[in-house]
PDB file of C-alpha atoms in Angstrom:
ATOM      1  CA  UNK A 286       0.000   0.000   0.000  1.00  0.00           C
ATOM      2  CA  UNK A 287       3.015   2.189   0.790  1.00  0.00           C
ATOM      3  CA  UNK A 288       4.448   1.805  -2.419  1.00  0.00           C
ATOM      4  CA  UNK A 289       0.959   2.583  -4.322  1.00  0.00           C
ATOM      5  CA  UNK A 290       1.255   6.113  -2.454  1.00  0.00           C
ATOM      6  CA  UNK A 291       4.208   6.527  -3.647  1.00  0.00           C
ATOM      7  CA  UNK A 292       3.892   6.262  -6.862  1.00  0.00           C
ATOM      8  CA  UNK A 293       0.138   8.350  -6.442  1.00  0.00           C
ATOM      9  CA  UNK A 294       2.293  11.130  -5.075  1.00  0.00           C
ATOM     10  CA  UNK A 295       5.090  10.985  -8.305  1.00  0.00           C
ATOM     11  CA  UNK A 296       1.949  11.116  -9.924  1.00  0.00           C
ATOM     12  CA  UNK A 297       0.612  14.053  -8.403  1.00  0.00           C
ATOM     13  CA  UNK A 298       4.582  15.780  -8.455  1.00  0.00           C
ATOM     14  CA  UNK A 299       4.739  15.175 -12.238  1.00  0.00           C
ATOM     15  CA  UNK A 300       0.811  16.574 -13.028  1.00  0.00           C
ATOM     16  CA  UNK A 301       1.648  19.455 -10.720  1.00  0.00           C
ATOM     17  CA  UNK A 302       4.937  20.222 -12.946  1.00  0.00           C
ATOM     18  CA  UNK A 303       2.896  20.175 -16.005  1.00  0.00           C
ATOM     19  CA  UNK A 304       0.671  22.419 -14.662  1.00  0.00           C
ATOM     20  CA  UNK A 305       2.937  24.847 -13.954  1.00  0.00           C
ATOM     21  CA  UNK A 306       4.411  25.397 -17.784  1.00  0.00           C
ATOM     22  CA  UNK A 307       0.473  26.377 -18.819  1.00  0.00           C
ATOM     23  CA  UNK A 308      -0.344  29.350 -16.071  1.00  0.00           C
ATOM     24  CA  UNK A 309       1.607  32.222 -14.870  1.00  0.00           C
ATOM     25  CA  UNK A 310       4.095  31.879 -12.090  1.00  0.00           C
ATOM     26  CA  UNK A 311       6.404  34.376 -11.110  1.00  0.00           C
ATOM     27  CA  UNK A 312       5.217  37.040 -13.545  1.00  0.00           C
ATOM     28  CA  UNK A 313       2.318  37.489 -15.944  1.00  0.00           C
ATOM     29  CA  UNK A 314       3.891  34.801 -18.735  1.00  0.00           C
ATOM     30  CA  UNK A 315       3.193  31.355 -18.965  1.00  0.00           C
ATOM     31  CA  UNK A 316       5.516  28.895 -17.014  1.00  0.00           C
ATOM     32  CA  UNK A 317       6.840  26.987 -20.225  1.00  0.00           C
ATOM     33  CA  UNK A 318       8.768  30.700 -20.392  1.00  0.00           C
ATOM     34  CA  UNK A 319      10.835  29.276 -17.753  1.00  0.00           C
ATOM     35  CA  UNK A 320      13.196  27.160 -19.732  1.00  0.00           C
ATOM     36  CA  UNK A 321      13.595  30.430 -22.784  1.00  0.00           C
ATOM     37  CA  UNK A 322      15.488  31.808 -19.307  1.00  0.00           C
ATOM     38  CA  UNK A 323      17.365  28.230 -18.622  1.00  0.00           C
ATOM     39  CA  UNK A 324      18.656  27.972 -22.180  1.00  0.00           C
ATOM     40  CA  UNK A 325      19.464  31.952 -22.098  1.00  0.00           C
ATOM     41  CA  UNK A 326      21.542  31.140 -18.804  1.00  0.00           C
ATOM     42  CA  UNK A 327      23.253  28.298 -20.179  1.00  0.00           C
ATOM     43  CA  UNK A 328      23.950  30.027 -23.243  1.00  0.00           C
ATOM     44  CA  UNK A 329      25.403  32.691 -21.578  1.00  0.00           C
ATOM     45  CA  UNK A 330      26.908  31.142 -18.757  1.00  0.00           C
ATOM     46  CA  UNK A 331      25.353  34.253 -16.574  1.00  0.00           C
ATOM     47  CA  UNK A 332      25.096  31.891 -13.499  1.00  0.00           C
ATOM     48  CA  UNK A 333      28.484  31.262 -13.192  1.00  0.00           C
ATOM     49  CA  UNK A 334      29.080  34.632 -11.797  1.00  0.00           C
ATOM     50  CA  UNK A 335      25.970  34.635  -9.243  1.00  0.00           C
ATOM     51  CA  UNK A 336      26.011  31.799  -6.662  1.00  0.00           C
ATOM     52  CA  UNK A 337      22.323  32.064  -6.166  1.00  0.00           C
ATOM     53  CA  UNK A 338      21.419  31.694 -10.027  1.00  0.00           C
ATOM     54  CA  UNK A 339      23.428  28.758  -9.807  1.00  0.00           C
ATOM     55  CA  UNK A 340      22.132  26.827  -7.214  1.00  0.00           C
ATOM     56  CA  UNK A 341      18.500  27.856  -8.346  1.00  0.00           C
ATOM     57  CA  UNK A 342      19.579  26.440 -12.094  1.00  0.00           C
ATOM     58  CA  UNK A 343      21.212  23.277 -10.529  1.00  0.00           C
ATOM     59  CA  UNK A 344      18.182  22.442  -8.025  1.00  0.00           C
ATOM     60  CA  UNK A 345      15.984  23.515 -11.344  1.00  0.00           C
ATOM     61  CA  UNK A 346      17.531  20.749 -13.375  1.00  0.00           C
ATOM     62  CA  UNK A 347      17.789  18.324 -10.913  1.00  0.00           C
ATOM     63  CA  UNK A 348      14.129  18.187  -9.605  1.00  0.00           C
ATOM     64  CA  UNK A 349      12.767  18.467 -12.884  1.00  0.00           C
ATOM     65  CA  UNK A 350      14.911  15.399 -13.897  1.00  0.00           C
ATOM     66  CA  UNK A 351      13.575  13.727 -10.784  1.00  0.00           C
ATOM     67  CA  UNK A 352      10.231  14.645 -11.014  1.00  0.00           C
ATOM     68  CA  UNK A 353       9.763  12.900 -14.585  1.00  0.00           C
ATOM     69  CA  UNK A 354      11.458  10.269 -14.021  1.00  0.00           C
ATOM     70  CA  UNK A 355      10.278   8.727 -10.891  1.00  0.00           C
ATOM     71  CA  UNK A 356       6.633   7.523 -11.357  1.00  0.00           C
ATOM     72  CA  UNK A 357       8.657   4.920 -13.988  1.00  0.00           C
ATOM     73  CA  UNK A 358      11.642   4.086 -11.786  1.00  0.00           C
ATOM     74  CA  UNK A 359       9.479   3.344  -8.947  1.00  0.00           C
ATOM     75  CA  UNK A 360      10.473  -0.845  -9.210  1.00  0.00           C
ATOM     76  CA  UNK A 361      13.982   0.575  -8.917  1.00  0.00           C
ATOM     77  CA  UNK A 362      14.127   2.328  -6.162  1.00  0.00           C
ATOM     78  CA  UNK A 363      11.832  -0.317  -3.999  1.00  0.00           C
ATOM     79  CA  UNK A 364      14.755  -3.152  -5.148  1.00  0.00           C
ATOM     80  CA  UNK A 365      18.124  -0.783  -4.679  1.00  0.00           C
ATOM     81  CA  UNK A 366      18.697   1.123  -1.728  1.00  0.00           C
ATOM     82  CA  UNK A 367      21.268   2.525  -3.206  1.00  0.00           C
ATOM     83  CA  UNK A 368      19.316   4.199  -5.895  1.00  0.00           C
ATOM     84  CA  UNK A 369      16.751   5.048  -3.268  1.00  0.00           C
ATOM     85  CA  UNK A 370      19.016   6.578  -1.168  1.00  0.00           C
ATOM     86  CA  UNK A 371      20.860   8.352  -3.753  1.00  0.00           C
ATOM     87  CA  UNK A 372      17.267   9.752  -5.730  1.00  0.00           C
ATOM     88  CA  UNK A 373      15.990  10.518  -2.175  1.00  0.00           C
ATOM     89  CA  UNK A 374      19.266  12.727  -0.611  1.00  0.00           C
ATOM     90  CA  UNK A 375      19.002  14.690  -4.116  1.00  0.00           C
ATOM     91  CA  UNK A 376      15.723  15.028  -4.006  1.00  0.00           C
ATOM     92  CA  UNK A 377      15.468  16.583  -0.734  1.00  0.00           C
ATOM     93  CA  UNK A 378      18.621  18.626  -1.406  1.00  0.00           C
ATOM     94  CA  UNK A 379      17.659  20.158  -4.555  1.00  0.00           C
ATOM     95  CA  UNK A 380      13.889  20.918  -3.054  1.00  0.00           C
ATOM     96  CA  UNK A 381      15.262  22.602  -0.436  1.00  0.00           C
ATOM     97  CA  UNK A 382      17.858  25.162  -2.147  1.00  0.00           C
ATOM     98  CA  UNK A 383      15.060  25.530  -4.594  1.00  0.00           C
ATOM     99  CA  UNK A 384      12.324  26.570  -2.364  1.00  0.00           C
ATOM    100  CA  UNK A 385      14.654  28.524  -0.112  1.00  0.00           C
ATOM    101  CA  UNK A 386      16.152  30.381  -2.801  1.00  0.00           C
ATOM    102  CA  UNK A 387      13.274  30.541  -5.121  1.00  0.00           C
ATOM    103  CA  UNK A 388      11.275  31.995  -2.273  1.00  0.00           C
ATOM    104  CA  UNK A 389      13.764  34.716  -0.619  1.00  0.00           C
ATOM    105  CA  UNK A 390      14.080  36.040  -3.861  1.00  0.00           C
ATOM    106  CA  UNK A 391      10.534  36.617  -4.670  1.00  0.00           C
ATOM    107  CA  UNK A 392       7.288  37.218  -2.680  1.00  0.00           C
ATOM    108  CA  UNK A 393       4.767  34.799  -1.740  1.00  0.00           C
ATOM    109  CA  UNK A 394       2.152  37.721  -2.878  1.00  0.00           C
ATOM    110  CA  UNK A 395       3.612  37.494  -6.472  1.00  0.00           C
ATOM    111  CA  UNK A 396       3.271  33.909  -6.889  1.00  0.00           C
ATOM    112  CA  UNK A 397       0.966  32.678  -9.475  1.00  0.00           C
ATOM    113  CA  UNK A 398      -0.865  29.419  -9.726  1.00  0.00           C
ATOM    114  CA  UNK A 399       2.180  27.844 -12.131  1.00  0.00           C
ATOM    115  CA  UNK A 400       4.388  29.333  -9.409  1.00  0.00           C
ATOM    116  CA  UNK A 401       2.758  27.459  -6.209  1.00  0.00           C
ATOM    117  CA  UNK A 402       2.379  24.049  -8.687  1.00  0.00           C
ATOM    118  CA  UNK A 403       6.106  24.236  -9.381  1.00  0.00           C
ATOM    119  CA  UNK A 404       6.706  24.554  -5.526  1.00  0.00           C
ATOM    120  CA  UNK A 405       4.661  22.394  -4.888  1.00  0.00           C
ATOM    121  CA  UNK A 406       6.042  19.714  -7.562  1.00  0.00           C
ATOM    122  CA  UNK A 407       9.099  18.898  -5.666  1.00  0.00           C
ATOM    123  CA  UNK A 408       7.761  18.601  -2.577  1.00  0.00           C
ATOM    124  CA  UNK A 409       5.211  15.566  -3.678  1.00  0.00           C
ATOM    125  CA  UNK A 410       8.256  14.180  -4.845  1.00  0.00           C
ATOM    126  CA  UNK A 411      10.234  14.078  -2.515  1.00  0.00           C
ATOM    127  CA  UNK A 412       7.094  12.683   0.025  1.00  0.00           C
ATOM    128  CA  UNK A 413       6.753   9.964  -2.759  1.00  0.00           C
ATOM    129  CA  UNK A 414      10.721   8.933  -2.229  1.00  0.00           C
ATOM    130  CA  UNK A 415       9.635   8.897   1.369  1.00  0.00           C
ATOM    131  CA  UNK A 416       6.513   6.393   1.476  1.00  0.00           C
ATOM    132  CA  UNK A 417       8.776   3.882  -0.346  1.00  0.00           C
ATOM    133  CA  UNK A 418       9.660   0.561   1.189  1.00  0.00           C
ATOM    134  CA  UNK A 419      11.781  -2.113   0.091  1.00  0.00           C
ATOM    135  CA  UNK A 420      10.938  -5.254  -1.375  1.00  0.00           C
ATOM    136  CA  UNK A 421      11.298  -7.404   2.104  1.00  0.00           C
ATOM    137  CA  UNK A 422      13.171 -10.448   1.026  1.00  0.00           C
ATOM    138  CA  UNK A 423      14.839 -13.376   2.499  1.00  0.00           C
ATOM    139  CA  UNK A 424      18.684 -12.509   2.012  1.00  0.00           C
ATOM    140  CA  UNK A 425      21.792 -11.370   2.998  1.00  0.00           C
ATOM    141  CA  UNK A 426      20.680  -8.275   4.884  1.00  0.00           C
ATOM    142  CA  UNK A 427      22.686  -5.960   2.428  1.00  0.00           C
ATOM    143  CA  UNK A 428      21.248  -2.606   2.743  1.00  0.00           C
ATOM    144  CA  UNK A 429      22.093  -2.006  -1.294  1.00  0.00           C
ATOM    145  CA  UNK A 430      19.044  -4.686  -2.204  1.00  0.00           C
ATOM    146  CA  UNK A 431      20.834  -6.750  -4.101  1.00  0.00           C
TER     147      UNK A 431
END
């Protein structure tokens, strides 16, 4: 049952990131403008010289990478603990630079509905990494799940 909530709230995390990209978020343009800013960053390598864009692009990439992929790696990460372990730490990592950062810099007033789905995207993730529980098999104990 654990592992059926789990993947209910990757579900819900990867719905609520689609959501975002179709209504306004942090100003009056739809979300999907988000990644014309990514790819002018990149391009430009303007984060390198601001610590804060940095971690915000980093976190960014790394929860969005999480986010899509999870509700089909869910067998995975029941069977490796390793993986678990590793998706889960980077998971709660990235979600917490990003809504730190992504919330000091602008005002809970100014966030839109795409703005409060793509908060709230990594945050059902990372609650889906936590309802997870390991296939309970008869072995050798190894905490990788071999």
């Amino acid at each position: 049952m654990m592992n059926f909530s789990a993947v209910l709230l990757f579900v819900a995390a990867l719905a609520s990131f689609a959501v975002f990209h179709f209504f306004p978020g942090f100003t009056e343009t739809a979300g999907w403008k988000v990644w014309l800013e990514v790819w002018d960053m990149i391009q430009g390598l303007d984060f390198l010289d601001d610590p804060g864009e940095f971690a915000i692009l980093a976190s960014f990439l790394m929860i969005t990478v999480l986010i899509v992929v999870s509700p089909f790696l869910t067998a995975v990460f029941r069977k490796s603990r390793l993986c678990w372990w590793m998706a889960t730490v980077m998971s709660g990592v990235a979600s917490i630079a990003f809504l730190v950062l992504v919330l000091d810099i602008n005002e809970t007033k100014s966030l839109g509905k795409g703005g409060w789905c793509l908060l709230a995207a990594p945050v059902l993730n990372l609650g889906g990494f936590l309802m997870i529980r390991g296939a309970s098999e008869k072995g050798d104990g190894s905490p990788f799940g071999a």
